[in-house]
Tab-separated table of C-alpha atoms in Angstrom:
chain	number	residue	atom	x	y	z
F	17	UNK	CA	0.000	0.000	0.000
F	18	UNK	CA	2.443	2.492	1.112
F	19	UNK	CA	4.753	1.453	-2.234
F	20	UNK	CA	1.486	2.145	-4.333
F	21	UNK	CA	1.050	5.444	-2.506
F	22	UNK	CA	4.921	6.601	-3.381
F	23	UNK	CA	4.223	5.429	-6.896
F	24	UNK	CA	1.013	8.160	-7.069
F	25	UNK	CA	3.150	10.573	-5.727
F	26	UNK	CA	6.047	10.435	-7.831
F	27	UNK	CA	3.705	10.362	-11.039
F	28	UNK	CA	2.200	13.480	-9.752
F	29	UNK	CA	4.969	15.749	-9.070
F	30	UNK	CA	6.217	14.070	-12.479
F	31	UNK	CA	3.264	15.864	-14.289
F	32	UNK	CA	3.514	18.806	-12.402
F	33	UNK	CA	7.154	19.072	-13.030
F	34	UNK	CA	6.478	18.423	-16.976
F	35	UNK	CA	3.218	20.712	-16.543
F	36	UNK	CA	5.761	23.728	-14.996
F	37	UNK	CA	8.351	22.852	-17.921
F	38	UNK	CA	6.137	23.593	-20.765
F	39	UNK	CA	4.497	26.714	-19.025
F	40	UNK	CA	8.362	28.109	-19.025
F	41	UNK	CA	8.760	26.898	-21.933
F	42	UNK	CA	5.497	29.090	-23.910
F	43	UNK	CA	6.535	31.690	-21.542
F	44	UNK	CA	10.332	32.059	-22.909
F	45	UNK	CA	9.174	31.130	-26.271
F	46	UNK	CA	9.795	34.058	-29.336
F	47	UNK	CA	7.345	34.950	-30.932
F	48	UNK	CA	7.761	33.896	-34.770
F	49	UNK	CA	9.917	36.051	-36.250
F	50	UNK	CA	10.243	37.935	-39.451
F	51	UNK	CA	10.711	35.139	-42.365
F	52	UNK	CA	14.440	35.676	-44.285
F	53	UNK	CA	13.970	36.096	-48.092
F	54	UNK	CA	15.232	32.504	-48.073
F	55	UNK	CA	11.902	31.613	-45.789
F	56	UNK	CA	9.866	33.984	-48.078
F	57	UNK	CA	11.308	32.405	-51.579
F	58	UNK	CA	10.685	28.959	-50.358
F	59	UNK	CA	7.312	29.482	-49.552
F	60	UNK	CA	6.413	31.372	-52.963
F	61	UNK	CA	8.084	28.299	-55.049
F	62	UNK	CA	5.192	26.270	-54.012
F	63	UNK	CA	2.630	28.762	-55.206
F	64	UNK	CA	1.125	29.090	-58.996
F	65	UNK	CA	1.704	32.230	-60.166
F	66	UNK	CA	-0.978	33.869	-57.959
F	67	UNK	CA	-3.899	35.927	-59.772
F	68	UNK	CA	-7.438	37.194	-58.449
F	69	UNK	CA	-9.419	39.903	-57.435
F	70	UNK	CA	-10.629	41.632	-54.475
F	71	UNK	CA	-13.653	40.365	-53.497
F	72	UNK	CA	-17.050	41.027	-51.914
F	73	UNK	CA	-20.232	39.660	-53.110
F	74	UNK	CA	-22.116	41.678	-55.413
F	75	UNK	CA	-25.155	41.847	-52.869
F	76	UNK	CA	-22.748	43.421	-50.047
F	77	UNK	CA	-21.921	46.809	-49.527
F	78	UNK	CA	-19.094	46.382	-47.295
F	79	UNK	CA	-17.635	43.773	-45.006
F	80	UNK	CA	-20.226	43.889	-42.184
F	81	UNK	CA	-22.799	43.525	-44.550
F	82	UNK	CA	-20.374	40.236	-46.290
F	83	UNK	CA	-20.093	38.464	-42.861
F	84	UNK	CA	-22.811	38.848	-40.347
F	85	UNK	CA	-25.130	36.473	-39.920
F	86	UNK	CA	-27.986	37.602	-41.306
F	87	UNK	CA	-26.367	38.659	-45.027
F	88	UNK	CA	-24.222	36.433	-45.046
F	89	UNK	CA	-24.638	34.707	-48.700
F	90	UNK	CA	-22.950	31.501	-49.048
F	91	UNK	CA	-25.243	31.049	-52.461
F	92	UNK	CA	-23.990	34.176	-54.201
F	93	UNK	CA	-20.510	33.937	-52.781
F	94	UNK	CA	-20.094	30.291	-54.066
F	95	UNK	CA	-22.159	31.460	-57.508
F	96	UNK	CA	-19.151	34.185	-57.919
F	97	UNK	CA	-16.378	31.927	-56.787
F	98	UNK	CA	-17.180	29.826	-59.915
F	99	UNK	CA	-16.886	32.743	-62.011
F	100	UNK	CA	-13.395	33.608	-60.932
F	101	UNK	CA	-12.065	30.297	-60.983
F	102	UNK	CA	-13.441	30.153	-64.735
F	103	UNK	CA	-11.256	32.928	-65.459
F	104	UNK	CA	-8.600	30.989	-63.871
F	105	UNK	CA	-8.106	33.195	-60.683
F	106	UNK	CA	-6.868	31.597	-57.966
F	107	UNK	CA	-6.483	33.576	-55.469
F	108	UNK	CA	-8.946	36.511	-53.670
F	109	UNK	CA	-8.180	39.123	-51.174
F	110	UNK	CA	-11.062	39.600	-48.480
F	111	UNK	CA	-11.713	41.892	-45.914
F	112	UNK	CA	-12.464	41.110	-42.211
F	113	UNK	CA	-13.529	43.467	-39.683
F	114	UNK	CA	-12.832	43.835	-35.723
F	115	UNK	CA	-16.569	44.244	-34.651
F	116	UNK	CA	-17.825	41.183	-36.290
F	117	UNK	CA	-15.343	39.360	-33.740
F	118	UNK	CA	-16.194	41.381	-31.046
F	119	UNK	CA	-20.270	40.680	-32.066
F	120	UNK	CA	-20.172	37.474	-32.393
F	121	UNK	CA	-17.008	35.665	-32.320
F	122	UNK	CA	-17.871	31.923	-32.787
F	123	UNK	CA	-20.180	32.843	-35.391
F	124	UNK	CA	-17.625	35.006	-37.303
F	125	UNK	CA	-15.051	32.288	-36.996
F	126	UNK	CA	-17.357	29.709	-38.315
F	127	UNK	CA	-18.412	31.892	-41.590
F	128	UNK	CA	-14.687	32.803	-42.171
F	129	UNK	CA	-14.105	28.614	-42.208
F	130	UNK	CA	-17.436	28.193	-44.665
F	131	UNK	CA	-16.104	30.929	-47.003
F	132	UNK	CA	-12.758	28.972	-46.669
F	133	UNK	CA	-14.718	25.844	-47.676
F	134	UNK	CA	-16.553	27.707	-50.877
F	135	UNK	CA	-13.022	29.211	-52.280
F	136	UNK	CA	-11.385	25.910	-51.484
F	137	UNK	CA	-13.767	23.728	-53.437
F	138	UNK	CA	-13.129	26.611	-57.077
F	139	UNK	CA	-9.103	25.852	-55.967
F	140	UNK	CA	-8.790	29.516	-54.533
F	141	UNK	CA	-6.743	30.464	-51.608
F	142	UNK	CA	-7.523	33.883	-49.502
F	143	UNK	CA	-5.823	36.586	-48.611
F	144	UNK	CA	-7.428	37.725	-45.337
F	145	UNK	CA	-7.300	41.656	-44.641
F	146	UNK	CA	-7.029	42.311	-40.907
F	147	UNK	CA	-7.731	45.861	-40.681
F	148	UNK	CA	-8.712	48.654	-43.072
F	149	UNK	CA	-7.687	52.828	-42.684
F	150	UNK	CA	-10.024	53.638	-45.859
F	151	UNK	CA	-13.466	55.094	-46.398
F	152	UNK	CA	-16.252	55.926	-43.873
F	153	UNK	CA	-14.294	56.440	-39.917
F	154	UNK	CA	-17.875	55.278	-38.454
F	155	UNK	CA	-19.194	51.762	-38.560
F	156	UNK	CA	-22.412	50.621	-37.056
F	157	UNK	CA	-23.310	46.783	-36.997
F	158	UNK	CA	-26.861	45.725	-37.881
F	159	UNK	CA	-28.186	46.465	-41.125
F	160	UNK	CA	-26.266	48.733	-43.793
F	161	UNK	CA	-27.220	51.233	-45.437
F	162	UNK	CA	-28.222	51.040	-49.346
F	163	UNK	CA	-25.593	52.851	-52.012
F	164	UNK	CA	-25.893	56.149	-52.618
F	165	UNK	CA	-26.990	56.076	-56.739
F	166	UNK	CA	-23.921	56.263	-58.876
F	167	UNK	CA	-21.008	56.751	-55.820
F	168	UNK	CA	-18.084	54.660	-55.493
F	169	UNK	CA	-17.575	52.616	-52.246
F	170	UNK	CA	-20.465	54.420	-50.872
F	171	UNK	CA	-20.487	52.265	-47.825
F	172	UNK	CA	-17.102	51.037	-46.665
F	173	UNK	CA	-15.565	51.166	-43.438
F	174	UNK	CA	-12.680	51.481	-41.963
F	175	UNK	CA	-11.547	48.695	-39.115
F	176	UNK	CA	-10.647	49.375	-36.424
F	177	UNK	CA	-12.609	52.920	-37.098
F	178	UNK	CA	-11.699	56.117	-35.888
F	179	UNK	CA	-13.138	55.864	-31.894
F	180	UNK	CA	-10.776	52.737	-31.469
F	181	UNK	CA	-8.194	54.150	-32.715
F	182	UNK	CA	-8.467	56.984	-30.391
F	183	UNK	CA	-8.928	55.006	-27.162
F	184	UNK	CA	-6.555	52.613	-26.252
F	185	UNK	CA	-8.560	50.791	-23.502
F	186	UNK	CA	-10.058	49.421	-26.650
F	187	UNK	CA	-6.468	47.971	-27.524
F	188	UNK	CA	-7.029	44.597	-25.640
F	189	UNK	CA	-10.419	43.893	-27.472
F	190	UNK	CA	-8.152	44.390	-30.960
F	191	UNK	CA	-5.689	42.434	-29.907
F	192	UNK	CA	-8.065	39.452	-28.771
F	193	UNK	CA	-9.806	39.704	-32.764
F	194	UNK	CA	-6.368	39.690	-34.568
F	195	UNK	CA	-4.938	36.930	-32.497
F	196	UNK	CA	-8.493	35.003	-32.217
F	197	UNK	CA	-8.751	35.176	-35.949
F	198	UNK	CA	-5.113	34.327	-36.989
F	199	UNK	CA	-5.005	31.268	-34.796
F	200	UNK	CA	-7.880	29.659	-35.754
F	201	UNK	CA	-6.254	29.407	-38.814
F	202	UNK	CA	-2.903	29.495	-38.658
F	203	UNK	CA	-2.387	26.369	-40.420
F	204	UNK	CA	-4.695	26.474	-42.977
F	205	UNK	CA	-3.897	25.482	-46.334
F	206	UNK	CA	-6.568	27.227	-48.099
F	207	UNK	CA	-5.151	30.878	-46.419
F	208	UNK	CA	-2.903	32.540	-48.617
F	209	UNK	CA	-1.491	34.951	-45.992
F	210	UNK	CA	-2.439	37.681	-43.410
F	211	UNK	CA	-2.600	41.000	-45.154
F	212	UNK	CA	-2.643	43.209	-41.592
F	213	UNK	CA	-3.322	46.592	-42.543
F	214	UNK	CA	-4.890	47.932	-45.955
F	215	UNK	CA	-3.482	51.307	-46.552
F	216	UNK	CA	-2.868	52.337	-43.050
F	217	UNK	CA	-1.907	55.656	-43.194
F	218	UNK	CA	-5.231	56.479	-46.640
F	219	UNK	CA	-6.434	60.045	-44.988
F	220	UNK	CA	-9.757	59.325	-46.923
F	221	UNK	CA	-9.647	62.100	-49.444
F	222	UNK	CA	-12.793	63.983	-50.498
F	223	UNK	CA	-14.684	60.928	-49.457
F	224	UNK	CA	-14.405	61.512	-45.971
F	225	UNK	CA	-12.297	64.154	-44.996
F	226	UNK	CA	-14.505	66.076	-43.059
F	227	UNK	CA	-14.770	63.597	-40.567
F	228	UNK	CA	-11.661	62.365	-40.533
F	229	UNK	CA	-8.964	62.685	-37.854
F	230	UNK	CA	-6.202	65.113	-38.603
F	231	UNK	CA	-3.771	63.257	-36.731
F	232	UNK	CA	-4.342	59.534	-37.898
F	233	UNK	CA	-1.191	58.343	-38.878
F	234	UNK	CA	0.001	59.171	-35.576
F	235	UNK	CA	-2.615	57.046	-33.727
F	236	UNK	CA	-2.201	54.056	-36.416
F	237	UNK	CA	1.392	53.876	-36.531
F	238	UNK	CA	1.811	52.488	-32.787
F	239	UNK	CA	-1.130	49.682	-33.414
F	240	UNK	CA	0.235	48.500	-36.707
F	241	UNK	CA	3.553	47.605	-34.862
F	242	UNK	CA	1.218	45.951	-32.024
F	243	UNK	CA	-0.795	44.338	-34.843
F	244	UNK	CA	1.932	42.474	-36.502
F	245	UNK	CA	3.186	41.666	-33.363
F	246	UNK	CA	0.116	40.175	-32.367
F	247	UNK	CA	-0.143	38.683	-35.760
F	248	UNK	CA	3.622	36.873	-35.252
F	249	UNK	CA	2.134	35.727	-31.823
F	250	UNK	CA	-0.137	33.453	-33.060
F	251	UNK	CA	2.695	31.352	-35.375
F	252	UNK	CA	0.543	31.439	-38.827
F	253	UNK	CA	2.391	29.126	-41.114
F	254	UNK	CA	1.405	31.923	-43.968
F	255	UNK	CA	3.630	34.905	-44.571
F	256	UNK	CA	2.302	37.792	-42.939
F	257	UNK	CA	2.205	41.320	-44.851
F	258	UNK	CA	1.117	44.794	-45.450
F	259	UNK	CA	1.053	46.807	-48.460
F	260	UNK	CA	2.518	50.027	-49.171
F	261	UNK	CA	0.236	51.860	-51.712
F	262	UNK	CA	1.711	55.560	-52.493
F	263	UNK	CA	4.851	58.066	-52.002
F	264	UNK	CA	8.668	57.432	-53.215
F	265	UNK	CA	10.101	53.779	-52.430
F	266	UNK	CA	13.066	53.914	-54.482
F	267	UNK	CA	15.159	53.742	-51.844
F	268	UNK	CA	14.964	53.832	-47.742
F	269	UNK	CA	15.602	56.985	-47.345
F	270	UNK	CA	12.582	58.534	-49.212
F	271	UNK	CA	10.145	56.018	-47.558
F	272	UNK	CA	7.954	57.770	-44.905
F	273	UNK	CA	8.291	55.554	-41.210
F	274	UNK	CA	4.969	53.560	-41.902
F	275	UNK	CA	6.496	52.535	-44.810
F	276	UNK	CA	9.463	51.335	-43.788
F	277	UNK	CA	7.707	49.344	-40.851
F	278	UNK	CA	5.280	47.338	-43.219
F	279	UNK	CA	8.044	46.368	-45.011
F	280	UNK	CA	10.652	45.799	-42.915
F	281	UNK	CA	7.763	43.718	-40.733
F	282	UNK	CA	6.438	41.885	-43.638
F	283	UNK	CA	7.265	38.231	-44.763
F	284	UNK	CA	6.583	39.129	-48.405
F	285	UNK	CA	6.478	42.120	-50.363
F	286	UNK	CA	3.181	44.267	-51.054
F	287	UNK	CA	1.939	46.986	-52.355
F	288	UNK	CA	-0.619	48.663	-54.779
F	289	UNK	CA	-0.583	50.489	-57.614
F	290	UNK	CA	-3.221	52.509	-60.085
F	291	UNK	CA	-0.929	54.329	-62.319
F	292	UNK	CA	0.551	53.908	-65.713
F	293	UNK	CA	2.294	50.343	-66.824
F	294	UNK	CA	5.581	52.301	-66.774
F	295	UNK	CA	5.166	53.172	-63.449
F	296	UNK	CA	3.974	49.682	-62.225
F	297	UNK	CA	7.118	48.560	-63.841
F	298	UNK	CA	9.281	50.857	-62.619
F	299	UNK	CA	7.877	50.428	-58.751
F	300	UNK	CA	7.943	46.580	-59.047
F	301	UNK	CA	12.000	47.513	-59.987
F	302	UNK	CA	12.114	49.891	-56.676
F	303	UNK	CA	10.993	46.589	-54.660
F	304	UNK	CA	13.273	44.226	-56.126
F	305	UNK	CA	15.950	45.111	-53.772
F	306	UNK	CA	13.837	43.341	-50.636
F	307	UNK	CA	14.706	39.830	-52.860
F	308	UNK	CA	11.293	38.304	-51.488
F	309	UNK	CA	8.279	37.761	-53.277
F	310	UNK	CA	5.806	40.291	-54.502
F	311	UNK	CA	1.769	40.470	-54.767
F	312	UNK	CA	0.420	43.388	-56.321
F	313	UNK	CA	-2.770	43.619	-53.953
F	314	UNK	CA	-4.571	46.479	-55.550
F	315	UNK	CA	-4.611	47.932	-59.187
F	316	UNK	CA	-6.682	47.975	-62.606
F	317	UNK	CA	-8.138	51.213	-62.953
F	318	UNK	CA	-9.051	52.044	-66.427
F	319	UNK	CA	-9.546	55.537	-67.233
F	320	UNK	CA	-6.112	55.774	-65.176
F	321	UNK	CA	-3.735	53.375	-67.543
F	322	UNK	CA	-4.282	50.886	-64.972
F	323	UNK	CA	-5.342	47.781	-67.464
F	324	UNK	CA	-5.204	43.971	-67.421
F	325	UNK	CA	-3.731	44.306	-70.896
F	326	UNK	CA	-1.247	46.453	-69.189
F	327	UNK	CA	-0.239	45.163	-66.184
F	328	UNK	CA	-0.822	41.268	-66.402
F	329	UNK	CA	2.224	40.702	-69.050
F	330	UNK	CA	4.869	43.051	-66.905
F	331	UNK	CA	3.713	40.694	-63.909
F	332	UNK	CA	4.313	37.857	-65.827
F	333	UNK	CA	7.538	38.694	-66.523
F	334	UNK	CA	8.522	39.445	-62.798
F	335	UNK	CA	7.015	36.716	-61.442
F	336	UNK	CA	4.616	39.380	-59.477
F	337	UNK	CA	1.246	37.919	-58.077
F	338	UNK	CA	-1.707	40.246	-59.266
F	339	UNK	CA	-4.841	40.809	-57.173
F	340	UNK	CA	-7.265	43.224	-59.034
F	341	UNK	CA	-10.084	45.643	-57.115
F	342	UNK	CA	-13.008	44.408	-58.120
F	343	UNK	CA	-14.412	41.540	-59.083
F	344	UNK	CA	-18.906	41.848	-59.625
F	345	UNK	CA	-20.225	44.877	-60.230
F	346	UNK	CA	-22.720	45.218	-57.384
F	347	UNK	CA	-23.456	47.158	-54.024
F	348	UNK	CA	-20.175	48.533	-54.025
F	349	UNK	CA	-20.315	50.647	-57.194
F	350	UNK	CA	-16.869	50.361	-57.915
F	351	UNK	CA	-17.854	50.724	-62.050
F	352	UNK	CA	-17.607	54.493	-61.027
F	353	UNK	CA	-14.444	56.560	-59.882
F	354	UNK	CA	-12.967	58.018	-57.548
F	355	UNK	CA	-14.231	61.084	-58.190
F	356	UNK	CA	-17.785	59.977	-58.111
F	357	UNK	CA	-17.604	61.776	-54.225
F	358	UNK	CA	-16.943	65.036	-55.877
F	359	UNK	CA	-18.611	65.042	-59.436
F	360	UNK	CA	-22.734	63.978	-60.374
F	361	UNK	CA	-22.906	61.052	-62.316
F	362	UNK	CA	-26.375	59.475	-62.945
F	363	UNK	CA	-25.856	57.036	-65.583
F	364	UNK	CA	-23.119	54.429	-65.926
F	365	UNK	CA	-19.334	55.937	-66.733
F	366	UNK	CA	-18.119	56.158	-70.229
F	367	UNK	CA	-15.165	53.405	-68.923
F	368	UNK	CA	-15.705	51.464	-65.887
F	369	UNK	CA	-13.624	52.343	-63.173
F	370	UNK	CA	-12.824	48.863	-61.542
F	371	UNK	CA	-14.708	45.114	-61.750
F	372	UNK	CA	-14.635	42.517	-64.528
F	373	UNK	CA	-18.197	41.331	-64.720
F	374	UNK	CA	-22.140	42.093	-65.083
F	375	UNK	CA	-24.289	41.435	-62.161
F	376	UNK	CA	-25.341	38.036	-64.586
F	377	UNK	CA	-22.043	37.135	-64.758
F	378	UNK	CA	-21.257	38.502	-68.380
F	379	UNK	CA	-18.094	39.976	-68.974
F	380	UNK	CA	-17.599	44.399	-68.940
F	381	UNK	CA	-15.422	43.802	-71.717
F	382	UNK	CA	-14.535	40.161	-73.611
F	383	UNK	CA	-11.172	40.752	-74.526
F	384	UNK	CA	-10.192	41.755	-70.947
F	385	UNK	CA	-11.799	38.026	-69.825
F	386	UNK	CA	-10.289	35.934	-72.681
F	387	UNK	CA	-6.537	37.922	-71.915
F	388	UNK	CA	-7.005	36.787	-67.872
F	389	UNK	CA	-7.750	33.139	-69.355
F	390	UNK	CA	-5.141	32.879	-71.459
F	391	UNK	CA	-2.344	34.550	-69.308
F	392	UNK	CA	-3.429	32.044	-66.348
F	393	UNK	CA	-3.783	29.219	-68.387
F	394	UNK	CA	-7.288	28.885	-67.718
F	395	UNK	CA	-8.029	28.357	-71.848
């Protein structure tokens, strides 16, 4: 008896000592650091040359209306998946946004996994987009408002929004969303990658400007660092990123601090660009000094140069992933520009601004369709 009761006890404090270990062990353990361009290069080799879209179902005007429970619209969504993978696309970038985690966590996680499911089944991986400094400051959950007739983006919203970003009590709820959100999924092979910030430091222009804060970049700076930090926290197996969009990047010295933290804290090289072929070109030439991989995240904008005819075959030749804005022309009213906010329109623009397809699924323009085909193989 007394043998069996030594036996117990050295089992116990065995566990414990094993339980203590580990605890040390998590608590001493580094965060995953930034991947070398070695990392970075090994993981792009085993990617197909990587093309898509940004994408939000035609019926949504922004990501709360995408995701919560009630519009969520795994019918359309899969409908529209279909379409891109006939093109060939294989990849699309989506949008995420803090309150849906903080509204209704479970329930976000679970539709995140069933969109997973729908872009896994057309062989598309995801880009998912953490948080977003563009558009409307002020985001209510519930049910969206309709688009204002013939605006572009007419109801986007920025994530974390302009209240959290002032008030940084709220910083704890943020960091429970990106770390909830990027564990969950850290391993999973239909996630492309973390894109953490979409155009942190975008003031908004005309859109917005009025209610915009003047001293934003200031008061996103400090949480992008956090974010990516919290980001590394949670080990994701994908490479972890965030795009740089506008200014001078030919060389360190002209790139303002925000840049120069997205890329020195991203795993692979981003950025955006809406500007002439030349200048896409010349950009992708400015970036080539990183020696990682590059996704262009954001670009085709007609009237501005900003083509698939353009763009696609300079990509090509780089080995540059491509992820267009706009995929369905729908709630978000992306057909018009820019400019929409400041100039009446009130019929359709002589040139679409952005998106590749008719609400039925009919290609804007043939040629554009049967060049994304044949560049991706998909013909």
């Amino acid at each position: 008896m007394q043998k069996n009761r030594i036996f117990f006890m050295a089992v116990l404090l065995s566990i414990l000592l094993n339980s203590c270990t580990e605890t040390q062990k998590k608590a001493t353990e580094p965060d995953r650091v930034v991947w070398t361009k070695e990392q970075a290069n090994a993981w792009y080799k085993d990617q197909e040359w990587l093309v898509g879209a940004n994408f939000t179902p035609s019926n949504a005007i922004n990501q709360l209306e995408m995701w919560q429970k009630e519009t969520y619209d795994s019918v359309t969504i899969d409908r529209e998946l279909g379409w891109a993978e006939a093109l060939g696309m294989n990849t699309v970038r989506v949008y995420l946004h803090d309150a849906l985690y903080e509204q209704d966590s479970v329930g976000f996680l679970n539709r995140i996994d069933h969109f997973l499911g729908l872009a896994d089944r057309h062989n598309i991986k995801t880009l998912l987009v953490i948080f977003d400094s563009c558009w409307d400051p002020f985001f209510a959950l519930g049910e969206q408002r309709e688009p204002t007739p013939f605006k572009h983006n007419p109801g986007w919203v920025q994530s974390p929004g302009q209240l959290a970003l002032k008030d940084s009590t709220q910083y704890p709820r943020l960091e429970r969303y990106v770390k909830g959100v990027i564990k969950r999924f850290a391993n999973d092979s239909r996630v492309l990658g973390w894109d953490i910030w979409n155009e942190p430091d975008n003031m908004t222009g005309p859109s917005y400007e009025k209610v915009e804060t003047p001293d934003k970049v200031d008061l996103v700076l400090p949480l992008l660092e956090k974010s990516f930090a919290w980001a590394r926290s949670a080990n994701p197996s994908q490479p972890i990123t965030s795009g740089v969009w506008m200014g001078d990047w030919s060389s360190e010295e002209k790139m303002k601090p925000i840049e120069k933290l997205q890329v020195k804290e991203s795993d692979i090289i981003t950025f955006h660009n809406y500007d002439s072929p030349a200048e896409f070109e010349e950009r992708i030439q400015w970036l080539q000094r990183y020696e990682k991989p590059m996704l262009c995240t954001e670009y085709m904008a007609r009237p501005n140069g900003s083509t698939f005819a353009g763009f696609l075959p300079i990509a090509k030749k780089y080995n540059v992933g491509m992820i267009n804005w706009g995929f369905v022309d729908g709630k978000t009213q992306t057909k018009f520009p820019w400019d929409s906010w400041t100039k009446t329109y009130t019929a359709d623009p002589p040139v679409w601004f952005h998106d590749i397809l008719r609400n039925d699924g009919s290609p804007y323009d043939p040629a554009e369709t049967e060049l994304i085909k044949a560049l991706t193989g998909a013909k």
